[in-house]
Amino acid sequence: MNNDKIKILLDTDIGSDIDDAVTLAYLLAQPRCELVGITTVTGKPVERAMVASAICKVAGNNVTIIPGAENQIDGSPPRQPEVPQAVKLPNWDHDTEFPDQDAVEFMAETIRKNPGEIVLLAVGPMT
Protein backbone atom coordinates (compact mmCIF):
# COMPACT_ATOMS: atom_id res chain seq x y z
CA MET A 1 0.00 0.00 0.00
CA ASN A 2 1.33 3.43 -1.00
CA ASN A 3 1.30 5.87 1.91
CA ASP A 4 2.70 8.84 0.00
CA LYS A 5 0.70 12.04 0.28
CA ILE A 6 -1.06 13.34 -2.82
CA LYS A 7 -0.50 17.04 -3.46
CA ILE A 8 -3.83 18.66 -4.30
CA LEU A 9 -4.49 22.16 -5.60
CA LEU A 10 -8.23 22.93 -5.23
CA ASP A 11 -9.93 25.40 -7.57
CA THR A 12 -13.43 26.02 -6.25
CA ASP A 13 -16.56 28.17 -6.36
CA ILE A 14 -17.23 27.33 -2.71
CA GLY A 15 -20.06 29.17 -0.99
CA SER A 16 -22.96 28.76 -3.41
CA ASP A 17 -24.06 25.32 -2.28
CA ILE A 18 -22.73 22.54 -0.06
CA ASP A 19 -20.79 20.30 -2.47
CA ASP A 20 -17.54 22.30 -2.56
CA ALA A 21 -17.56 22.77 1.22
CA VAL A 22 -17.93 19.01 1.67
CA THR A 23 -15.08 18.47 -0.81
CA LEU A 24 -12.82 20.84 1.11
CA ALA A 25 -13.72 19.27 4.46
CA TYR A 26 -12.97 15.81 3.04
CA LEU A 27 -9.59 16.92 1.66
CA LEU A 28 -8.64 18.51 4.98
CA ALA A 29 -9.53 15.31 6.85
CA GLN A 30 -7.96 12.90 4.33
CA PRO A 31 -4.57 11.79 5.73
CA ARG A 32 -3.17 11.10 2.25
CA CYS A 33 -4.01 14.62 1.02
CA GLU A 34 -1.46 17.42 1.13
CA LEU A 35 -3.58 20.45 0.24
CA VAL A 36 -1.01 22.80 -1.30
CA GLY A 37 -3.40 25.63 -2.10
CA ILE A 38 -6.92 26.79 -2.80
CA THR A 39 -8.06 29.20 -5.50
CA THR A 40 -11.58 30.58 -5.58
CA VAL A 41 -13.49 31.54 -8.70
CA THR A 42 -16.67 33.19 -9.96
CA GLY A 43 -18.89 35.89 -8.46
CA LYS A 44 -17.31 37.41 -5.32
CA PRO A 45 -14.13 35.29 -5.18
CA VAL A 46 -12.90 37.10 -2.04
CA GLU A 47 -16.05 36.10 -0.12
CA ARG A 48 -15.55 32.56 -1.41
CA ALA A 49 -11.96 32.67 -0.13
CA MET A 50 -13.29 33.71 3.29
CA VAL A 51 -15.64 30.69 3.33
CA ALA A 52 -12.72 28.40 2.44
CA SER A 53 -10.63 30.06 5.14
CA ALA A 54 -13.30 29.44 7.80
CA ILE A 55 -13.40 25.73 6.93
CA CYS A 56 -9.59 25.48 6.97
CA LYS A 57 -9.39 27.21 10.36
CA VAL A 58 -11.99 24.87 11.88
CA ALA A 59 -9.87 21.97 10.63
CA GLY A 60 -6.70 23.55 12.06
CA ASN A 61 -5.02 23.81 8.66
CA ASN A 62 -3.14 26.80 7.31
CA VAL A 63 -3.54 26.61 3.53
CA THR A 64 -2.66 29.33 1.03
CA ILE A 65 -5.90 30.71 -0.43
CA ILE A 66 -5.89 32.95 -3.51
CA PRO A 67 -9.07 34.64 -4.78
CA GLY A 68 -9.32 34.29 -8.55
CA ALA A 69 -11.44 35.58 -11.41
CA GLU A 70 -14.94 36.91 -10.86
CA ASN A 71 -16.10 36.32 -14.44
CA GLN A 72 -15.62 33.45 -16.84
CA ILE A 73 -12.71 33.49 -19.29
CA ASP A 74 -15.03 34.46 -22.16
CA GLY A 75 -16.11 37.55 -20.21
CA SER A 76 -19.59 36.31 -19.48
CA PRO A 77 -20.95 36.95 -15.99
CA PRO A 78 -20.78 34.23 -13.35
CA ARG A 79 -23.55 31.65 -13.23
CA GLN A 80 -23.55 31.88 -9.44
CA PRO A 81 -22.85 35.55 -8.67
CA GLU A 82 -23.82 35.37 -5.00
CA VAL A 83 -22.21 33.55 -2.07
CA PRO A 84 -25.16 32.64 0.18
CA GLN A 85 -23.04 30.64 2.64
CA ALA A 86 -21.04 33.81 3.41
CA VAL A 87 -23.94 34.98 5.57
CA LYS A 88 -22.55 32.70 8.32
CA LEU A 89 -19.01 34.14 8.21
CA PRO A 90 -19.53 36.43 11.24
CA ASN A 91 -19.99 33.25 13.32
CA TRP A 92 -16.61 31.77 12.34
CA ASP A 93 -12.97 32.78 12.53
CA HIS A 94 -11.68 33.40 9.00
CA ASP A 95 -9.12 35.42 7.10
CA THR A 96 -10.27 38.63 5.44
CA GLU A 97 -7.06 39.43 3.58
CA PHE A 98 -5.34 37.18 1.07
CA PRO A 99 -2.08 37.30 -0.88
CA ASP A 100 -2.17 39.79 -3.74
CA GLN A 101 -1.30 37.24 -6.39
CA ASP A 102 -3.02 36.19 -9.60
CA ALA A 103 -4.75 32.83 -9.01
CA VAL A 104 -3.79 31.41 -12.40
CA GLU A 105 -0.17 32.41 -11.84
CA PHE A 106 -0.30 30.82 -8.36
CA MET A 107 -1.57 27.57 -9.90
CA ALA A 108 1.08 27.61 -12.65
CA GLU A 109 3.86 28.41 -10.17
CA THR A 110 2.75 25.66 -7.76
CA ILE A 111 2.56 23.10 -10.57
CA ARG A 112 5.98 24.13 -11.97
CA LYS A 113 7.61 23.85 -8.53
CA ASN A 114 6.24 20.30 -8.16
CA PRO A 115 6.53 18.75 -11.65
CA GLY A 116 4.35 15.66 -12.05
CA GLU A 117 3.22 15.80 -8.40
CA ILE A 118 0.17 18.11 -8.35
CA VAL A 119 -3.40 17.02 -8.87
CA LEU A 120 -5.42 20.06 -9.97
CA LEU A 121 -8.91 19.45 -8.62
CA ALA A 122 -11.08 22.01 -10.41
CA VAL A 123 -14.62 21.90 -9.04
CA GLY A 124 -15.57 25.47 -9.99
CA PRO A 125 -16.52 26.82 -13.42
CA MET A 126 -13.59 27.32 -15.74
CA THR A 127 -12.21 30.83 -15.62
mmCIF file with all atom_site columns, C-alpha atoms in Angstrom:
data_model
loop_
_atom_site.group_PDB
_atom_site.id
_atom_site.type_symbol
_atom_site.label_atom_id
_atom_site.label_alt_id
_atom_site.label_comp_id
_atom_site.label_asym_id
_atom_site.label_entity_id
_atom_site.label_seq_id
_atom_site.pdbx_PDB_ins_code
_atom_site.Cartn_x
_atom_site.Cartn_y
_atom_site.Cartn_z
_atom_site.occupancy
_atom_site.B_iso_or_equiv
_atom_site.pdbx_formal_charge
_atom_site.auth_seq_id
_atom_site.auth_comp_id
_atom_site.auth_asym_id
_atom_site.auth_atom_id
_atom_site.pdbx_PDB_model_num
ATOM 1   C CA . MET A 1 1   ? 0.000   0.000  0.000   1.00 0.00 ? 1   MET A CA 1
ATOM 2   C CA . ASN A 1 2   ? 1.328   3.426  -1.004  1.00 0.00 ? 2   ASN A CA 1
ATOM 3   C CA . ASN A 1 3   ? 1.297   5.872  1.913   1.00 0.00 ? 3   ASN A CA 1
ATOM 4   C CA . ASP A 1 4   ? 2.698   8.843  -0.001  1.00 0.00 ? 4   ASP A CA 1
ATOM 5   C CA . LYS A 1 5   ? 0.700   12.038 0.281   1.00 0.00 ? 5   LYS A CA 1
ATOM 6   C CA . ILE A 1 6   ? -1.056  13.335 -2.818  1.00 0.00 ? 6   ILE A CA 1
ATOM 7   C CA . LYS A 1 7   ? -0.498  17.043 -3.460  1.00 0.00 ? 7   LYS A CA 1
ATOM 8   C CA . ILE A 1 8   ? -3.827  18.664 -4.301  1.00 0.00 ? 8   ILE A CA 1
ATOM 9   C CA . LEU A 1 9   ? -4.493  22.165 -5.603  1.00 0.00 ? 9   LEU A CA 1
ATOM 10  C CA . LEU A 1 10  ? -8.228  22.930 -5.226  1.00 0.00 ? 10  LEU A CA 1
ATOM 11  C CA . ASP A 1 11  ? -9.929  25.398 -7.572  1.00 0.00 ? 11  ASP A CA 1
ATOM 12  C CA . THR A 1 12  ? -13.426 26.022 -6.247  1.00 0.00 ? 12  THR A CA 1
ATOM 13  C CA . ASP A 1 13  ? -16.564 28.168 -6.355  1.00 0.00 ? 13  ASP A CA 1
ATOM 14  C CA . ILE A 1 14  ? -17.229 27.335 -2.707  1.00 0.00 ? 14  ILE A CA 1
ATOM 15  C CA . GLY A 1 15  ? -20.057 29.174 -0.987  1.00 0.00 ? 15  GLY A CA 1
ATOM 16  C CA . SER A 1 16  ? -22.959 28.763 -3.410  1.00 0.00 ? 16  SER A CA 1
ATOM 17  C CA . ASP A 1 17  ? -24.059 25.319 -2.277  1.00 0.00 ? 17  ASP A CA 1
ATOM 18  C CA . ILE A 1 18  ? -22.732 22.544 -0.064  1.00 0.00 ? 18  ILE A CA 1
ATOM 19  C CA . ASP A 1 19  ? -20.790 20.304 -2.474  1.00 0.00 ? 19  ASP A CA 1
ATOM 20  C CA . ASP A 1 20  ? -17.538 22.297 -2.557  1.00 0.00 ? 20  ASP A CA 1
ATOM 21  C CA . ALA A 1 21  ? -17.564 22.770 1.223   1.00 0.00 ? 21  ALA A CA 1
ATOM 22  C CA . VAL A 1 22  ? -17.927 19.009 1.666   1.00 0.00 ? 22  VAL A CA 1
ATOM 23  C CA . THR A 1 23  ? -15.083 18.475 -0.814  1.00 0.00 ? 23  THR A CA 1
ATOM 24  C CA . LEU A 1 24  ? -12.820 20.836 1.111   1.00 0.00 ? 24  LEU A CA 1
ATOM 25  C CA . ALA A 1 25  ? -13.719 19.273 4.462   1.00 0.00 ? 25  ALA A CA 1
ATOM 26  C CA . TYR A 1 26  ? -12.967 15.814 3.042   1.00 0.00 ? 26  TYR A CA 1
ATOM 27  C CA . LEU A 1 27  ? -9.589  16.915 1.662   1.00 0.00 ? 27  LEU A CA 1
ATOM 28  C CA . LEU A 1 28  ? -8.641  18.507 4.981   1.00 0.00 ? 28  LEU A CA 1
ATOM 29  C CA . ALA A 1 29  ? -9.530  15.309 6.854   1.00 0.00 ? 29  ALA A CA 1
ATOM 30  C CA . GLN A 1 30  ? -7.958  12.896 4.335   1.00 0.00 ? 30  GLN A CA 1
ATOM 31  C CA . PRO A 1 31  ? -4.568  11.788 5.732   1.00 0.00 ? 31  PRO A CA 1
ATOM 32  C CA . ARG A 1 32  ? -3.171  11.098 2.246   1.00 0.00 ? 32  ARG A CA 1
ATOM 33  C CA . CYS A 1 33  ? -4.007  14.620 1.020   1.00 0.00 ? 33  CYS A CA 1
ATOM 34  C CA . GLU A 1 34  ? -1.462  17.425 1.133   1.00 0.00 ? 34  GLU A CA 1
ATOM 35  C CA . LEU A 1 35  ? -3.577  20.451 0.244   1.00 0.00 ? 35  LEU A CA 1
ATOM 36  C CA . VAL A 1 36  ? -1.008  22.798 -1.299  1.00 0.00 ? 36  VAL A CA 1
ATOM 37  C CA . GLY A 1 37  ? -3.396  25.632 -2.096  1.00 0.00 ? 37  GLY A CA 1
ATOM 38  C CA . ILE A 1 38  ? -6.924  26.793 -2.801  1.00 0.00 ? 38  ILE A CA 1
ATOM 39  C CA . THR A 1 39  ? -8.064  29.197 -5.502  1.00 0.00 ? 39  THR A CA 1
ATOM 40  C CA . THR A 1 40  ? -11.578 30.579 -5.579  1.00 0.00 ? 40  THR A CA 1
ATOM 41  C CA . VAL A 1 41  ? -13.487 31.542 -8.703  1.00 0.00 ? 41  VAL A CA 1
ATOM 42  C CA . THR A 1 42  ? -16.666 33.192 -9.964  1.00 0.00 ? 42  THR A CA 1
ATOM 43  C CA . GLY A 1 43  ? -18.889 35.885 -8.460  1.00 0.00 ? 43  GLY A CA 1
ATOM 44  C CA . LYS A 1 44  ? -17.311 37.413 -5.322  1.00 0.00 ? 44  LYS A CA 1
ATOM 45  C CA . PRO A 1 45  ? -14.135 35.293 -5.182  1.00 0.00 ? 45  PRO A CA 1
ATOM 46  C CA . VAL A 1 46  ? -12.899 37.103 -2.037  1.00 0.00 ? 46  VAL A CA 1
ATOM 47  C CA . GLU A 1 47  ? -16.053 36.103 -0.125  1.00 0.00 ? 47  GLU A CA 1
ATOM 48  C CA . ARG A 1 48  ? -15.546 32.559 -1.406  1.00 0.00 ? 48  ARG A CA 1
ATOM 49  C CA . ALA A 1 49  ? -11.957 32.674 -0.129  1.00 0.00 ? 49  ALA A CA 1
ATOM 50  C CA . MET A 1 50  ? -13.295 33.713 3.289   1.00 0.00 ? 50  MET A CA 1
ATOM 51  C CA . VAL A 1 51  ? -15.641 30.694 3.332   1.00 0.00 ? 51  VAL A CA 1
ATOM 52  C CA . ALA A 1 52  ? -12.725 28.403 2.439   1.00 0.00 ? 52  ALA A CA 1
ATOM 53  C CA . SER A 1 53  ? -10.629 30.062 5.144   1.00 0.00 ? 53  SER A CA 1
ATOM 54  C CA . ALA A 1 54  ? -13.304 29.435 7.798   1.00 0.00 ? 54  ALA A CA 1
ATOM 55  C CA . ILE A 1 55  ? -13.399 25.731 6.935   1.00 0.00 ? 55  ILE A CA 1
ATOM 56  C CA . CYS A 1 56  ? -9.591  25.481 6.970   1.00 0.00 ? 56  CYS A CA 1
ATOM 57  C CA . LYS A 1 57  ? -9.391  27.215 10.363  1.00 0.00 ? 57  LYS A CA 1
ATOM 58  C CA . VAL A 1 58  ? -11.991 24.869 11.882  1.00 0.00 ? 58  VAL A CA 1
ATOM 59  C CA . ALA A 1 59  ? -9.872  21.966 10.634  1.00 0.00 ? 59  ALA A CA 1
ATOM 60  C CA . GLY A 1 60  ? -6.702  23.547 12.061  1.00 0.00 ? 60  GLY A CA 1
ATOM 61  C CA . ASN A 1 61  ? -5.022  23.814 8.660   1.00 0.00 ? 61  ASN A CA 1
ATOM 62  C CA . ASN A 1 62  ? -3.142  26.804 7.311   1.00 0.00 ? 62  ASN A CA 1
ATOM 63  C CA . VAL A 1 63  ? -3.536  26.613 3.532   1.00 0.00 ? 63  VAL A CA 1
ATOM 64  C CA . THR A 1 64  ? -2.662  29.329 1.027   1.00 0.00 ? 64  THR A CA 1
ATOM 65  C CA . ILE A 1 65  ? -5.899  30.714 -0.433  1.00 0.00 ? 65  ILE A CA 1
ATOM 66  C CA . ILE A 1 66  ? -5.893  32.954 -3.510  1.00 0.00 ? 66  ILE A CA 1
ATOM 67  C CA . PRO A 1 67  ? -9.070  34.637 -4.783  1.00 0.00 ? 67  PRO A CA 1
ATOM 68  C CA . GLY A 1 68  ? -9.323  34.290 -8.549  1.00 0.00 ? 68  GLY A CA 1
ATOM 69  C CA . ALA A 1 69  ? -11.437 35.578 -11.412 1.00 0.00 ? 69  ALA A CA 1
ATOM 70  C CA . GLU A 1 70  ? -14.940 36.907 -10.861 1.00 0.00 ? 70  GLU A CA 1
ATOM 71  C CA . ASN A 1 71  ? -16.102 36.322 -14.445 1.00 0.00 ? 71  ASN A CA 1
ATOM 72  C CA . GLN A 1 72  ? -15.616 33.450 -16.838 1.00 0.00 ? 72  GLN A CA 1
ATOM 73  C CA . ILE A 1 73  ? -12.714 33.487 -19.294 1.00 0.00 ? 73  ILE A CA 1
ATOM 74  C CA . ASP A 1 74  ? -15.026 34.456 -22.161 1.00 0.00 ? 74  ASP A CA 1
ATOM 75  C CA . GLY A 1 75  ? -16.106 37.554 -20.208 1.00 0.00 ? 75  GLY A CA 1
ATOM 76  C CA . SER A 1 76  ? -19.589 36.306 -19.478 1.00 0.00 ? 76  SER A CA 1
ATOM 77  C CA . PRO A 1 77  ? -20.947 36.951 -15.990 1.00 0.00 ? 77  PRO A CA 1
ATOM 78  C CA . PRO A 1 78  ? -20.785 34.234 -13.347 1.00 0.00 ? 78  PRO A CA 1
ATOM 79  C CA . ARG A 1 79  ? -23.552 31.650 -13.227 1.00 0.00 ? 79  ARG A CA 1
ATOM 80  C CA . GLN A 1 80  ? -23.548 31.884 -9.437  1.00 0.00 ? 80  GLN A CA 1
ATOM 81  C CA . PRO A 1 81  ? -22.846 35.547 -8.672  1.00 0.00 ? 81  PRO A CA 1
ATOM 82  C CA . GLU A 1 82  ? -23.817 35.367 -4.997  1.00 0.00 ? 82  GLU A CA 1
ATOM 83  C CA . VAL A 1 83  ? -22.210 33.546 -2.066  1.00 0.00 ? 83  VAL A CA 1
ATOM 84  C CA . PRO A 1 84  ? -25.165 32.638 0.183   1.00 0.00 ? 84  PRO A CA 1
ATOM 85  C CA . GLN A 1 85  ? -23.037 30.639 2.641   1.00 0.00 ? 85  GLN A CA 1
ATOM 86  C CA . ALA A 1 86  ? -21.036 33.814 3.411   1.00 0.00 ? 86  ALA A CA 1
ATOM 87  C CA . VAL A 1 87  ? -23.942 34.983 5.573   1.00 0.00 ? 87  VAL A CA 1
ATOM 88  C CA . LYS A 1 88  ? -22.550 32.699 8.320   1.00 0.00 ? 88  LYS A CA 1
ATOM 89  C CA . LEU A 1 89  ? -19.006 34.137 8.211   1.00 0.00 ? 89  LEU A CA 1
ATOM 90  C CA . PRO A 1 90  ? -19.530 36.431 11.242  1.00 0.00 ? 90  PRO A CA 1
ATOM 91  C CA . ASN A 1 91  ? -19.990 33.255 13.318  1.00 0.00 ? 91  ASN A CA 1
ATOM 92  C CA . TRP A 1 92  ? -16.608 31.765 12.339  1.00 0.00 ? 92  TRP A CA 1
ATOM 93  C CA . ASP A 1 93  ? -12.972 32.781 12.527  1.00 0.00 ? 93  ASP A CA 1
ATOM 94  C CA . HIS A 1 94  ? -11.683 33.397 9.000   1.00 0.00 ? 94  HIS A CA 1
ATOM 95  C CA . ASP A 1 95  ? -9.116  35.423 7.099   1.00 0.00 ? 95  ASP A CA 1
ATOM 96  C CA . THR A 1 96  ? -10.270 38.626 5.437   1.00 0.00 ? 96  THR A CA 1
ATOM 97  C CA . GLU A 1 97  ? -7.061  39.427 3.579   1.00 0.00 ? 97  GLU A CA 1
ATOM 98  C CA . PHE A 1 98  ? -5.341  37.180 1.070   1.00 0.00 ? 98  PHE A CA 1
ATOM 99  C CA . PRO A 1 99  ? -2.079  37.296 -0.881  1.00 0.00 ? 99  PRO A CA 1
ATOM 100 C CA . ASP A 1 100 ? -2.171  39.795 -3.738  1.00 0.00 ? 100 ASP A CA 1
ATOM 101 C CA . GLN A 1 101 ? -1.302  37.236 -6.389  1.00 0.00 ? 101 GLN A CA 1
ATOM 102 C CA . ASP A 1 102 ? -3.023  36.191 -9.595  1.00 0.00 ? 102 ASP A CA 1
ATOM 103 C CA . ALA A 1 103 ? -4.749  32.833 -9.009  1.00 0.00 ? 103 ALA A CA 1
ATOM 104 C CA . VAL A 1 104 ? -3.787  31.406 -12.403 1.00 0.00 ? 104 VAL A CA 1
ATOM 105 C CA . GLU A 1 105 ? -0.172  32.409 -11.838 1.00 0.00 ? 105 GLU A CA 1
ATOM 106 C CA . PHE A 1 106 ? -0.295  30.816 -8.363  1.00 0.00 ? 106 PHE A CA 1
ATOM 107 C CA . MET A 1 107 ? -1.571  27.568 -9.904  1.00 0.00 ? 107 MET A CA 1
ATOM 108 C CA . ALA A 1 108 ? 1.084   27.608 -12.646 1.00 0.00 ? 108 ALA A CA 1
ATOM 109 C CA . GLU A 1 109 ? 3.865   28.410 -10.170 1.00 0.00 ? 109 GLU A CA 1
ATOM 110 C CA . THR A 1 110 ? 2.751   25.661 -7.765  1.00 0.00 ? 110 THR A CA 1
ATOM 111 C CA . ILE A 1 111 ? 2.563   23.101 -10.569 1.00 0.00 ? 111 ILE A CA 1
ATOM 112 C CA . ARG A 1 112 ? 5.976   24.131 -11.970 1.00 0.00 ? 112 ARG A CA 1
ATOM 113 C CA . LYS A 1 113 ? 7.613   23.850 -8.532  1.00 0.00 ? 113 LYS A CA 1
ATOM 114 C CA . ASN A 1 114 ? 6.241   20.303 -8.162  1.00 0.00 ? 114 ASN A CA 1
ATOM 115 C CA . PRO A 1 115 ? 6.525   18.749 -11.647 1.00 0.00 ? 115 PRO A CA 1
ATOM 116 C CA . GLY A 1 116 ? 4.355   15.663 -12.048 1.00 0.00 ? 116 GLY A CA 1
ATOM 117 C CA . GLU A 1 117 ? 3.221   15.797 -8.405  1.00 0.00 ? 117 GLU A CA 1
ATOM 118 C CA . ILE A 1 118 ? 0.173   18.107 -8.349  1.00 0.00 ? 118 ILE A CA 1
ATOM 119 C CA . VAL A 1 119 ? -3.402  17.017 -8.872  1.00 0.00 ? 119 VAL A CA 1
ATOM 120 C CA . LEU A 1 120 ? -5.416  20.058 -9.969  1.00 0.00 ? 120 LEU A CA 1
ATOM 121 C CA . LEU A 1 121 ? -8.906  19.455 -8.620  1.00 0.00 ? 121 LEU A CA 1
ATOM 122 C CA . ALA A 1 122 ? -11.083 22.013 -10.412 1.00 0.00 ? 122 ALA A CA 1
ATOM 123 C CA . VAL A 1 123 ? -14.621 21.900 -9.039  1.00 0.00 ? 123 VAL A CA 1
ATOM 124 C CA . GLY A 1 124 ? -15.574 25.468 -9.988  1.00 0.00 ? 124 GLY A CA 1
ATOM 125 C CA . PRO A 1 125 ? -16.522 26.815 -13.418 1.00 0.00 ? 125 PRO A CA 1
ATOM 126 C CA . MET A 1 126 ? -13.594 27.318 -15.739 1.00 0.00 ? 126 MET A CA 1
ATOM 127 C CA . THR A 1 127 ? -12.208 30.826 -15.623 1.00 0.00 ? 127 THR A CA 1
#
